[in-house]
Amino acid sequence: MKRIAVVDNEKLKDKQKKLHIQSLCPVNRGGVECITLEKDVLGIDEATCIGCGICVKAASDAIKIVNLPEILDKKPIHRYGENKFALYNLPTPIFDKVVGVLGVNGIGKSSAISVLGGLLKPNFGEVGKKTSYKEIIDFFKGTETQLFFEKVEKGDIKVSYKPQHVDLIPKAKKGKVKDLLKKVDEKGKLDEVAKELEISNILDNDIKKISGGELQRVAIAATVLKDANLYIFDEPTSYLDIKQRINVSKFIRSLLDGHTAVIVVEHDLIIFDYMSDMAHIMYGSEDVYGSVSGLKPVKNSINVYLGGYLKEENIRFRDKKVKFEARKSFSKKKGEELVSWNGLSKKLGKFLLETDTGSINNGEVIGVLGENGIGKTTFVRVLAGEIKKDKGKLNENIKVSYKPQYLESNDELVMVVLKDAISKYTNQIINPLNLKILFEKKLNELSGGELQKVAIAYCLGKDAELFLLDEPSAYLDVEQRLIVSKVIRDFAELQNKSALVVDHDLLFLDYLSDK
Ligand code: SF4
């Protein structure tokens, strides 16, 4: 069986430890050099490794060894180095179609996009090799990808790419939104595109002073203003509310004009379904390898994804199916009323929040959906006691734990931050969210998705009766969303706790909410 060994030598600084790991390997002990140590760099020979896992146990943060499915017993498209990440297969751009890519983060999505965009020349596993387009075209012979690279070779493909992390844009750019967009406007359609994306009113604002949702739409505008025929959007709906998500989906689809191809990576399954014509599923093992399934009709791809099994490839990429089961209806819940409010109002600057009557029962999870800017977060902060109401009734004698929308990080260790959750809910929260591997890290070393999971665990670990979670699906990939929604749901049921969850992902909310 072919296997991939990935070694992060940055995390293996101690020479004695490396020698110790080498001495543990049964293949080395048998006289064959499987684990090597050259110039202080620990390497693993994948051909002789028997996959016993002993070295992984000894240095789990630095060594990963994964058995590859049979179908991938072939050359990778690209390998970043000896004992580094390997990418197998690419998504297929199809002209006049939106092709969606569904899958977890960390398995080569950006690498695949870079290869398609001509930013990364694939080496077919031979590190340092300079590949010609002829070799690339030969590699994909008989597929749609061959036709695509023939066009790339002729210079007929121009790619425009919207990156995943739009929050990095204000760190790299400065100036007014309008001036920045003018610089990339190769089509002369700035005003038209701004109107469609509803950003005309912020064109004179400084890029550093606009919200996440506005930044996302500015990034989309910058992408489509370039005169390209392959547009790639990496997570185009993060930070957007449901109405904006639908608007952006329609807008992206409107780019299809007979000679344009669109590829979209998206984690909101309902939007994914709405936006894409066909889809690939990306599977693999985080930081080790990634591959792409064949193209499927979009509905089928979502069902396959939830099922966790690719029939054609004979690959199970998740142990269990995700099922959206019918739940006990709210009216049958016996929980007593925990908190109620009536005619609340709160004025913040020019903004006024006013509410009707409402209540939350014990053990109940309530989903809150709505446009940005209508006071969802203000309402949550009033309930959490973070800000005082101006008028109305609210029984405030309940213990509340609150996860804010925007997360802050510092140099505290995850293990210290999560001490309550670790002591009370290891099986219920820590293990399903796979947080143990982050224990030794500082908060400011975490990715957006990791920080979100830690913030959710921190919030649920507090001694409280009502848990308020503001946009817990932000930064999470599709798999993480499914897991987090189940964790919140199970936690409320088993602990008889109540939760109010504000989010924009309809399926995520539907899965975890009673009403
Ligand atoms: S997994 Fe491979 S490299 Fe590691 S100890 Fe076992 S045989 Fe050696």
Coordinates of C-alpha atoms and ligand atoms in Angstrom, one line a residue:
M1 CA 0.0 0.0 0.0
K2 CA 1.3 3.4 -0.9
R3 CA 1.6 5.9 2.0
I4 CA 2.5 9.5 2.5
A5 CA 4.8 10.6 5.3
V6 CA 4.9 14.3 6.1
V7 CA 7.5 15.6 8.5
D8 CA 7.6 19.2 9.9
N9 CA 11.2 19.6 10.9
E10 CA 10.4 23.0 12.3
K11 CA 8.7 21.3 15.2
L12 CA 11.5 18.8 15.6
K13 CA 14.4 21.0 16.8
D14 CA 15.9 18.6 19.5
K15 CA 18.6 16.4 17.9
Q16 CA 18.3 13.8 20.8
K17 CA 14.6 13.5 20.2
K18 CA 15.2 12.9 16.5
L19 CA 17.8 10.2 17.2
H20 CA 15.4 8.6 19.7
I21 CA 12.6 8.6 17.0
Q22 CA 15.0 7.0 14.6
S23 CA 16.0 4.3 17.1
L24 CA 12.3 3.4 17.6
C25 CA 11.6 2.6 14.0
P26 CA 11.3 -1.2 13.5
V27 CA 12.5 -0.9 9.9
N28 CA 15.7 0.9 11.0
R29 CA 16.1 -1.7 13.7
G30 CA 16.0 -4.3 11.1
G31 CA 18.9 -2.7 9.3
V32 CA 17.1 -0.7 6.6
E33 CA 17.3 3.0 6.7
C34 CA 13.7 4.1 6.7
I35 CA 14.0 7.1 9.0
T36 CA 17.0 9.1 8.0
L37 CA 18.8 12.0 9.6
E38 CA 20.9 14.1 7.3
K39 CA 22.2 17.6 8.2
D40 CA 19.8 17.5 11.1
V41 CA 16.8 17.0 8.9
L42 CA 14.6 14.0 9.7
G43 CA 13.3 12.2 6.7
I44 CA 11.1 9.1 6.1
D45 CA 11.4 6.8 3.2
E46 CA 7.8 6.1 2.1
A47 CA 8.7 3.0 0.1
T48 CA 10.1 1.1 3.1
C49 CA 7.9 2.5 5.9
I50 CA 5.5 -0.1 7.1
G51 CA 3.1 2.4 8.6
C52 CA 3.4 1.1 12.2
G53 CA 2.8 4.6 13.6
I54 CA 5.5 4.4 16.3
C55 CA 7.2 7.5 15.2
V56 CA 3.9 9.4 14.9
K57 CA 3.1 8.5 18.5
A58 CA 6.6 9.8 19.5
A59 CA 6.1 13.2 17.7
S60 CA 2.4 13.6 16.8
D61 CA 2.7 17.3 16.2
A62 CA 5.6 16.9 13.7
I63 CA 5.0 13.6 11.9
K64 CA 2.0 12.3 10.0
I65 CA 1.8 9.0 8.1
V66 CA -1.3 8.3 6.1
N67 CA -2.2 5.3 3.9
L68 CA -3.4 6.4 0.5
P69 CA -6.5 5.0 -1.2
E70 CA -5.8 2.6 -4.0
I71 CA -7.0 5.0 -6.6
L72 CA -4.2 7.4 -5.7
D73 CA -1.4 4.9 -6.3
K74 CA 0.0 7.1 -9.0
K75 CA 2.2 10.2 -9.4
P76 CA 0.8 13.3 -7.6
I77 CA 0.2 16.5 -9.5
H78 CA 2.4 18.4 -7.2
R79 CA 4.6 17.7 -4.2
Y80 CA 6.0 20.6 -2.1
G81 CA 9.1 18.7 -1.2
E82 CA 10.4 15.4 0.3
N83 CA 8.0 14.5 3.1
K84 CA 5.7 17.4 2.3
F85 CA 2.1 17.9 1.2
A86 CA 1.1 16.1 -2.0
L87 CA -1.8 17.2 -4.3
Y88 CA -3.5 14.6 -6.6
N89 CA -6.0 15.8 -9.3
L90 CA -7.4 19.2 -10.0
P91 CA -10.9 20.6 -10.3
T92 CA -12.1 21.0 -13.9
P93 CA -13.0 24.4 -15.2
I94 CA -16.0 24.1 -17.6
F95 CA -16.9 27.0 -19.9
D96 CA -20.4 28.4 -19.3
K97 CA -20.7 26.5 -16.0
V98 CA -20.2 27.2 -12.3
V99 CA -18.2 24.4 -10.9
G100 CA -18.4 24.1 -7.1
V101 CA -15.7 22.6 -4.9
L102 CA -16.8 21.1 -1.6
G103 CA -14.5 19.9 1.1
V104 CA -12.6 20.7 4.3
N105 CA -9.8 23.2 4.6
G106 CA -6.1 22.3 4.6
I107 CA -6.2 19.6 1.8
G108 CA -4.8 21.6 -1.1
K109 CA -7.6 23.8 -2.4
S110 CA -5.3 26.8 -2.7
S111 CA -2.6 24.7 -4.4
A112 CA -5.1 23.4 -6.9
I113 CA -6.3 26.9 -7.6
S114 CA -2.7 28.1 -8.0
V115 CA -2.0 25.3 -10.6
L116 CA -5.1 26.2 -12.6
G117 CA -4.3 29.9 -12.4
G118 CA -0.8 29.3 -13.7
L119 CA 0.8 30.5 -10.5
L120 CA 2.2 27.1 -9.6
K121 CA 3.7 24.8 -12.2
P122 CA 3.1 21.2 -11.1
N123 CA 6.2 19.0 -10.6
F124 CA 4.4 15.6 -10.7
G125 CA 6.1 14.6 -7.5
E126 CA 9.7 15.3 -8.7
V127 CA 10.7 18.1 -6.4
G128 CA 12.6 20.9 -8.2
K129 CA 11.6 19.6 -11.7
K130 CA 10.7 22.3 -14.3
T131 CA 7.7 21.0 -16.1
S132 CA 6.7 22.1 -19.7
Y133 CA 3.2 22.6 -20.8
K134 CA 3.6 19.7 -23.1
E135 CA 4.2 17.4 -20.1
I136 CA 1.2 18.9 -18.3
I137 CA -1.1 18.4 -21.3
D138 CA 0.2 14.8 -21.8
F139 CA -0.5 14.1 -18.1
F140 CA -4.2 15.1 -18.5
K141 CA -4.6 13.5 -21.9
G142 CA -8.2 12.6 -22.8
T143 CA -9.8 14.8 -20.1
E144 CA -11.4 18.3 -20.0
T145 CA -8.3 19.4 -18.1
Q146 CA -6.2 18.6 -21.1
L147 CA -8.3 21.0 -23.2
F148 CA -8.0 23.6 -20.5
F149 CA -4.2 23.4 -20.3
E150 CA -3.9 23.6 -24.1
K151 CA -5.7 26.9 -23.9
V152 CA -3.4 28.0 -21.0
E153 CA -0.4 27.2 -23.2
K154 CA -1.7 29.3 -26.0
G155 CA -2.3 32.2 -23.6
D156 CA -6.0 31.9 -24.1
I157 CA -6.8 31.7 -20.4
K158 CA -6.8 34.6 -18.1
V159 CA -7.6 33.9 -14.5
S160 CA -9.0 36.3 -11.8
Y161 CA -9.1 35.0 -8.3
K162 CA -10.8 36.1 -5.1
P163 CA -8.9 34.9 -2.1
Q164 CA -10.4 33.3 0.9
H165 CA -9.1 35.7 3.6
V166 CA -10.6 39.1 2.7
D167 CA -9.8 40.4 6.2
L168 CA -6.1 40.5 5.0
I169 CA -6.9 43.0 2.3
P170 CA -6.9 46.2 4.5
K171 CA -3.5 45.1 5.8
A172 CA -2.1 45.0 2.2
K173 CA -4.0 47.9 0.6
K174 CA -4.7 51.5 1.6
G175 CA -6.9 54.3 0.2
K176 CA -10.5 54.8 -0.8
V177 CA -12.5 51.8 -2.1
K178 CA -13.2 53.6 -5.3
D179 CA -9.6 54.4 -6.1
L180 CA -8.6 50.8 -5.4
L181 CA -11.3 49.4 -7.6
K182 CA -10.5 51.8 -10.4
K183 CA -7.0 50.4 -10.6
V184 CA -8.3 46.9 -11.5
D185 CA -11.3 48.0 -13.6
E186 CA -10.2 46.5 -17.0
K187 CA -13.8 46.4 -18.1
G188 CA -14.9 50.0 -17.3
K189 CA -17.9 48.6 -15.3
L190 CA -17.1 49.9 -11.8
D191 CA -20.4 51.7 -11.3
E192 CA -22.5 48.9 -12.7
V193 CA -20.8 46.2 -10.6
A194 CA -20.8 48.4 -7.5
K195 CA -24.6 48.8 -7.9
E196 CA -25.2 45.1 -8.4
L197 CA -23.1 44.2 -5.3
E198 CA -24.7 47.1 -3.3
I199 CA -21.5 48.8 -2.4
S200 CA -22.1 52.1 -4.2
N201 CA -22.6 53.9 -0.9
I202 CA -19.2 52.9 0.5
L203 CA -17.1 53.7 -2.6
D204 CA -15.7 56.8 -0.9
N205 CA -14.9 55.0 2.3
D206 CA -11.4 54.0 3.4
I207 CA -10.7 50.3 2.8
K208 CA -9.6 50.0 6.4
K209 CA -12.9 51.3 7.7
I210 CA -15.5 49.0 6.0
S211 CA -17.2 46.0 7.6
G212 CA -16.4 42.3 6.8
G213 CA -19.5 42.0 4.6
E214 CA -18.6 45.1 2.7
L215 CA -15.0 44.0 2.3
Q216 CA -16.2 40.7 0.9
R217 CA -18.3 42.4 -1.8
V218 CA -15.4 44.8 -2.6
A219 CA -13.1 41.8 -3.1
I220 CA -15.7 40.2 -5.4
A221 CA -16.0 43.4 -7.4
A222 CA -12.2 43.7 -7.8
T223 CA -12.2 40.1 -9.1
V224 CA -14.9 40.5 -11.7
L225 CA -13.7 43.9 -12.9
K226 CA -10.6 42.1 -14.3
D227 CA -11.1 41.0 -17.9
A228 CA -10.7 37.2 -17.4
N229 CA -12.3 34.1 -18.7
L230 CA -11.8 31.9 -15.6
Y231 CA -13.1 33.4 -12.3
I232 CA -12.2 31.6 -9.1
F233 CA -14.0 32.6 -5.9
D234 CA -12.7 31.1 -2.6
E235 CA -15.5 31.4 0.0
P236 CA -17.4 34.3 -1.5
T237 CA -20.1 34.5 1.1
S238 CA -18.3 34.6 4.4
Y239 CA -19.4 37.7 6.5
L240 CA -22.5 38.1 4.3
D241 CA -26.1 37.8 5.5
I242 CA -28.5 35.4 3.8
K243 CA -30.0 38.1 1.5
Q244 CA -26.5 39.2 0.5
R245 CA -25.5 35.6 0.0
I246 CA -28.3 35.0 -2.5
N247 CA -27.6 38.3 -4.3
V248 CA -23.9 37.4 -4.6
S249 CA -24.7 33.9 -5.9
K250 CA -27.0 35.4 -8.6
F251 CA -24.3 37.9 -9.5
I252 CA -21.6 35.2 -9.8
R253 CA -23.9 33.1 -12.0
S254 CA -24.5 36.1 -14.2
L255 CA -20.8 36.0 -15.2
L256 CA -21.5 33.0 -17.4
D257 CA -21.7 34.3 -21.0
G258 CA -20.8 31.3 -23.1
H259 CA -17.0 31.7 -22.9
T260 CA -16.4 32.2 -19.2
A261 CA -15.8 29.5 -16.6
V262 CA -16.3 29.9 -12.9
I263 CA -15.0 27.8 -10.0
V264 CA -16.4 28.4 -6.5
V265 CA -15.3 27.0 -3.1
E266 CA -18.1 27.4 -0.7
H267 CA -19.0 25.9 2.7
D268 CA -22.6 27.0 3.0
L269 CA -24.4 24.0 1.5
I270 CA -27.6 25.7 0.6
I271 CA -25.7 28.5 -1.2
F272 CA -23.4 26.0 -2.8
D273 CA -26.4 24.2 -4.2
Y274 CA -27.9 27.5 -5.4
M275 CA -24.8 28.7 -7.1
S276 CA -23.2 25.7 -8.7
D277 CA -24.1 23.7 -11.8
M278 CA -21.7 20.8 -11.1
A279 CA -19.4 19.9 -8.3
H280 CA -16.2 18.2 -7.2
I281 CA -15.6 16.9 -3.7
M282 CA -12.2 17.4 -2.3
Y283 CA -11.0 14.8 0.1
G284 CA -7.7 13.9 1.8
S285 CA -5.9 14.3 5.1
E286 CA -5.1 17.7 6.5
D287 CA -1.6 18.9 5.7
V288 CA -0.7 15.5 4.2
Y289 CA -2.5 15.0 0.9
G290 CA -5.5 16.2 -1.0
S291 CA -7.4 15.0 -4.1
V292 CA -10.5 15.9 -6.1
S293 CA -13.3 13.6 -7.1
G294 CA -14.8 13.4 -10.6
L295 CA -17.4 16.0 -11.5
K296 CA -20.9 15.3 -10.3
P297 CA -24.3 17.0 -10.6
V298 CA -24.4 19.4 -7.7
K299 CA -27.4 17.8 -5.8
N300 CA -25.7 14.4 -6.0
S301 CA -22.4 15.8 -4.8
I302 CA -24.0 17.2 -1.6
N303 CA -25.7 13.9 -0.9
V304 CA -22.4 12.1 -1.5
Y305 CA -20.6 14.6 0.7
L306 CA -23.0 14.1 3.6
G307 CA -22.9 10.3 3.0
G308 CA -19.1 10.4 3.4
Y309 CA -18.4 7.8 0.6
L310 CA -17.3 8.3 -3.0
K311 CA -18.6 5.2 -4.8
E312 CA -16.7 5.6 -8.1
E313 CA -13.4 6.1 -6.3
N314 CA -14.3 3.6 -3.5
I315 CA -13.2 6.1 -0.9
R316 CA -14.7 6.6 2.6
F317 CA -13.7 10.0 3.7
R318 CA -15.9 10.1 6.9
D319 CA -16.8 7.3 9.3
K320 CA -20.4 8.3 9.6
K321 CA -23.1 9.7 7.4
V322 CA -24.5 13.1 8.3
K323 CA -28.2 12.8 8.8
F324 CA -30.7 15.6 9.3
E325 CA -33.2 13.8 11.5
A326 CA -36.6 15.1 12.4
R327 CA -36.5 16.4 15.9
K328 CA -39.0 16.6 18.7
S329 CA -41.0 19.6 17.9
F330 CA -40.6 22.6 20.1
S331 CA -44.2 22.4 21.4
K332 CA -43.5 19.0 22.9
K333 CA -40.5 20.3 24.9
K334 CA -41.3 20.4 28.5
G335 CA -38.6 22.8 29.6
E336 CA -39.7 25.7 31.9
E337 CA -39.2 29.2 30.8
L338 CA -35.7 30.4 31.4
V339 CA -35.7 34.0 30.1
S340 CA -38.3 36.3 28.7
W341 CA -38.4 39.8 27.4
N342 CA -41.1 42.3 26.4
G343 CA -40.8 45.5 24.5
L344 CA -37.0 45.9 24.9
S345 CA -35.4 48.9 23.3
K346 CA -31.8 50.0 23.1
K347 CA -30.3 53.1 21.3
L348 CA -26.7 53.0 20.1
G349 CA -25.8 56.1 18.2
K350 CA -28.3 56.4 15.4
F351 CA -29.3 52.8 15.7
L352 CA -32.5 51.8 17.6
L353 CA -33.2 48.2 18.5
E354 CA -36.8 47.4 19.5
T355 CA -38.2 43.9 20.3
D356 CA -41.6 42.3 20.7
T357 CA -42.3 39.7 23.4
G358 CA -40.1 36.6 23.4
S359 CA -38.9 33.8 25.6
I360 CA -36.4 30.9 25.8
N361 CA -37.1 27.7 27.6
N362 CA -34.7 25.4 29.4
G363 CA -33.0 23.0 27.0
E364 CA -34.1 24.9 23.9
V365 CA -31.9 26.1 21.1
I366 CA -33.1 29.1 19.2
G367 CA -31.7 30.1 15.8
V368 CA -31.7 33.8 14.8
L369 CA -31.5 34.6 11.2
G370 CA -31.6 38.1 9.6
E371 CA -29.9 40.7 7.6
N372 CA -26.8 42.4 8.8
G373 CA -27.2 45.7 10.6
I374 CA -30.7 45.0 12.1
G375 CA -29.5 44.6 15.6
K376 CA -29.0 40.9 16.1
T377 CA -25.7 41.4 17.9
T378 CA -27.1 44.3 19.9
F379 CA -30.0 42.1 21.0
V380 CA -27.6 39.3 22.0
R381 CA -25.4 41.8 23.9
V382 CA -28.4 43.1 25.8
L383 CA -29.4 39.6 26.8
A384 CA -25.8 38.9 27.8
G385 CA -25.8 41.9 30.1
E386 CA -22.9 43.4 28.1
I387 CA -24.9 46.5 27.4
K388 CA -27.9 47.8 29.4
K389 CA -31.4 48.0 27.9
D390 CA -33.0 51.5 27.7
K391 CA -36.6 50.3 28.1
G392 CA -38.7 47.1 28.4
K393 CA -38.8 44.0 30.6
L394 CA -36.1 41.4 30.8
N395 CA -35.5 39.0 33.6
E396 CA -31.8 39.4 34.1
N397 CA -31.2 37.0 36.9
I398 CA -29.8 34.2 34.8
K399 CA -26.2 33.3 34.2
V400 CA -25.2 33.9 30.6
S401 CA -22.1 32.8 28.6
Y402 CA -21.5 34.8 25.4
K403 CA -19.4 34.1 22.3
P404 CA -18.9 37.3 20.4
Q405 CA -19.0 37.7 16.6
Y406 CA -15.5 39.1 16.3
L407 CA -12.9 37.0 18.2
E408 CA -9.8 38.4 19.8
S409 CA -6.6 36.5 20.4
N410 CA -3.6 36.9 22.7
D411 CA -0.7 34.7 23.8
E412 CA -2.6 32.6 26.3
L413 CA -2.3 28.8 25.9
V414 CA -5.4 27.1 24.5
M415 CA -5.1 24.5 27.4
V416 CA -5.4 27.3 30.0
V417 CA -8.3 29.1 28.2
L418 CA -10.2 25.8 28.0
K419 CA -9.6 24.5 31.5
D420 CA -13.4 24.6 32.4
A421 CA -14.4 22.8 29.2
I422 CA -11.6 20.3 29.6
S423 CA -12.6 19.4 33.2
K424 CA -16.3 19.1 32.5
Y425 CA -16.9 18.2 28.9
T426 CA -13.9 16.4 27.4
N427 CA -16.1 13.8 25.6
Q428 CA -18.9 16.2 24.8
I429 CA -17.0 19.2 23.5
I430 CA -13.2 18.8 23.4
N431 CA -13.0 15.5 21.6
P432 CA -15.6 16.0 18.9
L433 CA -14.1 19.5 18.1
N434 CA -10.7 17.9 18.0
L435 CA -9.2 20.5 20.3
K436 CA -6.5 18.4 22.0
I437 CA -4.1 19.0 19.2
L438 CA -4.3 22.7 19.9
F439 CA -3.7 22.6 23.7
E440 CA 0.0 23.6 23.4
K441 CA -0.7 26.4 21.0
K442 CA -1.2 30.1 21.9
L443 CA -4.5 31.7 20.8
N444 CA -2.6 34.0 18.4
E445 CA -1.1 31.1 16.7
L446 CA -4.5 29.6 15.6
S447 CA -6.2 29.8 12.3
G448 CA -9.6 31.5 12.0
G449 CA -11.4 28.1 12.1
E450 CA -9.3 26.9 15.1
L451 CA -9.9 30.1 17.1
Q452 CA -13.6 29.8 16.4
K453 CA -13.8 26.3 17.7
V454 CA -11.8 27.3 20.8
A455 CA -14.2 30.2 21.4
I456 CA -17.2 28.0 21.1
A457 CA -15.7 25.4 23.6
Y458 CA -14.8 28.3 25.9
C459 CA -18.3 29.6 25.8
L460 CA -20.0 26.2 26.4
G461 CA -17.5 25.4 29.1
K462 CA -18.7 28.3 31.3
D463 CA -21.0 27.7 34.3
A464 CA -24.2 29.3 32.7
E465 CA -27.8 28.7 32.0
L466 CA -28.1 30.5 28.7
F467 CA -25.4 30.3 25.9
L468 CA -25.4 33.1 23.3
L469 CA -23.3 32.3 20.3
D470 CA -22.9 35.0 17.7
E471 CA -21.9 33.6 14.2
P472 CA -20.3 30.4 15.3
S473 CA -20.1 29.1 11.7
A474 CA -17.7 31.9 10.6
Y475 CA -14.3 30.6 9.4
L476 CA -15.5 27.0 9.7
D477 CA -15.4 24.7 6.7
V478 CA -18.3 22.5 5.8
E479 CA -17.2 19.5 7.9
Q480 CA -16.5 21.7 10.9
R481 CA -19.9 23.3 10.6
L482 CA -21.6 19.9 10.7
I483 CA -19.6 18.9 13.8
V484 CA -20.1 22.2 15.6
S485 CA -23.9 22.2 15.0
K486 CA -24.1 18.7 16.5
V487 CA -21.9 19.6 19.5
I488 CA -24.2 22.6 20.3
R489 CA -27.3 20.6 19.8
D490 CA -26.2 17.6 21.9
F491 CA -24.8 19.9 24.6
A492 CA -28.2 21.7 25.0
E493 CA -30.1 18.4 25.0
L494 CA -27.8 16.5 27.4
Q495 CA -27.1 19.3 29.8
N496 CA -30.7 20.8 29.6
K497 CA -29.1 24.2 28.7
S498 CA -30.5 26.9 26.5
A499 CA -28.8 28.5 23.6
L500 CA -29.5 31.4 21.2
V501 CA -27.5 31.1 18.0
V502 CA -27.1 34.0 15.5
D503 CA -25.9 32.8 12.1
H504 CA -26.3 33.2 8.4
D505 CA -25.9 29.6 7.3
L506 CA -29.5 28.3 7.0
L507 CA -28.7 24.6 7.0
F508 CA -26.4 25.0 10.1
L509 CA -29.2 26.9 11.9
D510 CA -31.8 24.5 10.8
Y511 CA -29.8 21.5 12.1
L512 CA -29.2 22.9 15.6
S513 CA -32.3 24.9 16.3
D514 CA -35.7 24.1 17.8
K515 CA -37.1 27.2 16.4
Ligands
SF4_1 S1 5.6 4.5 10.8 FE1 7.2 4.1 9.3 S2 8.8 5.5 9.7 FE2 7.5 5.5 11.5 S3 8.4 4.0 12.9 FE3 6.9 2.9 11.7 S4 7.9 2.1 9.9 FE4 9.3 3.6 10.9

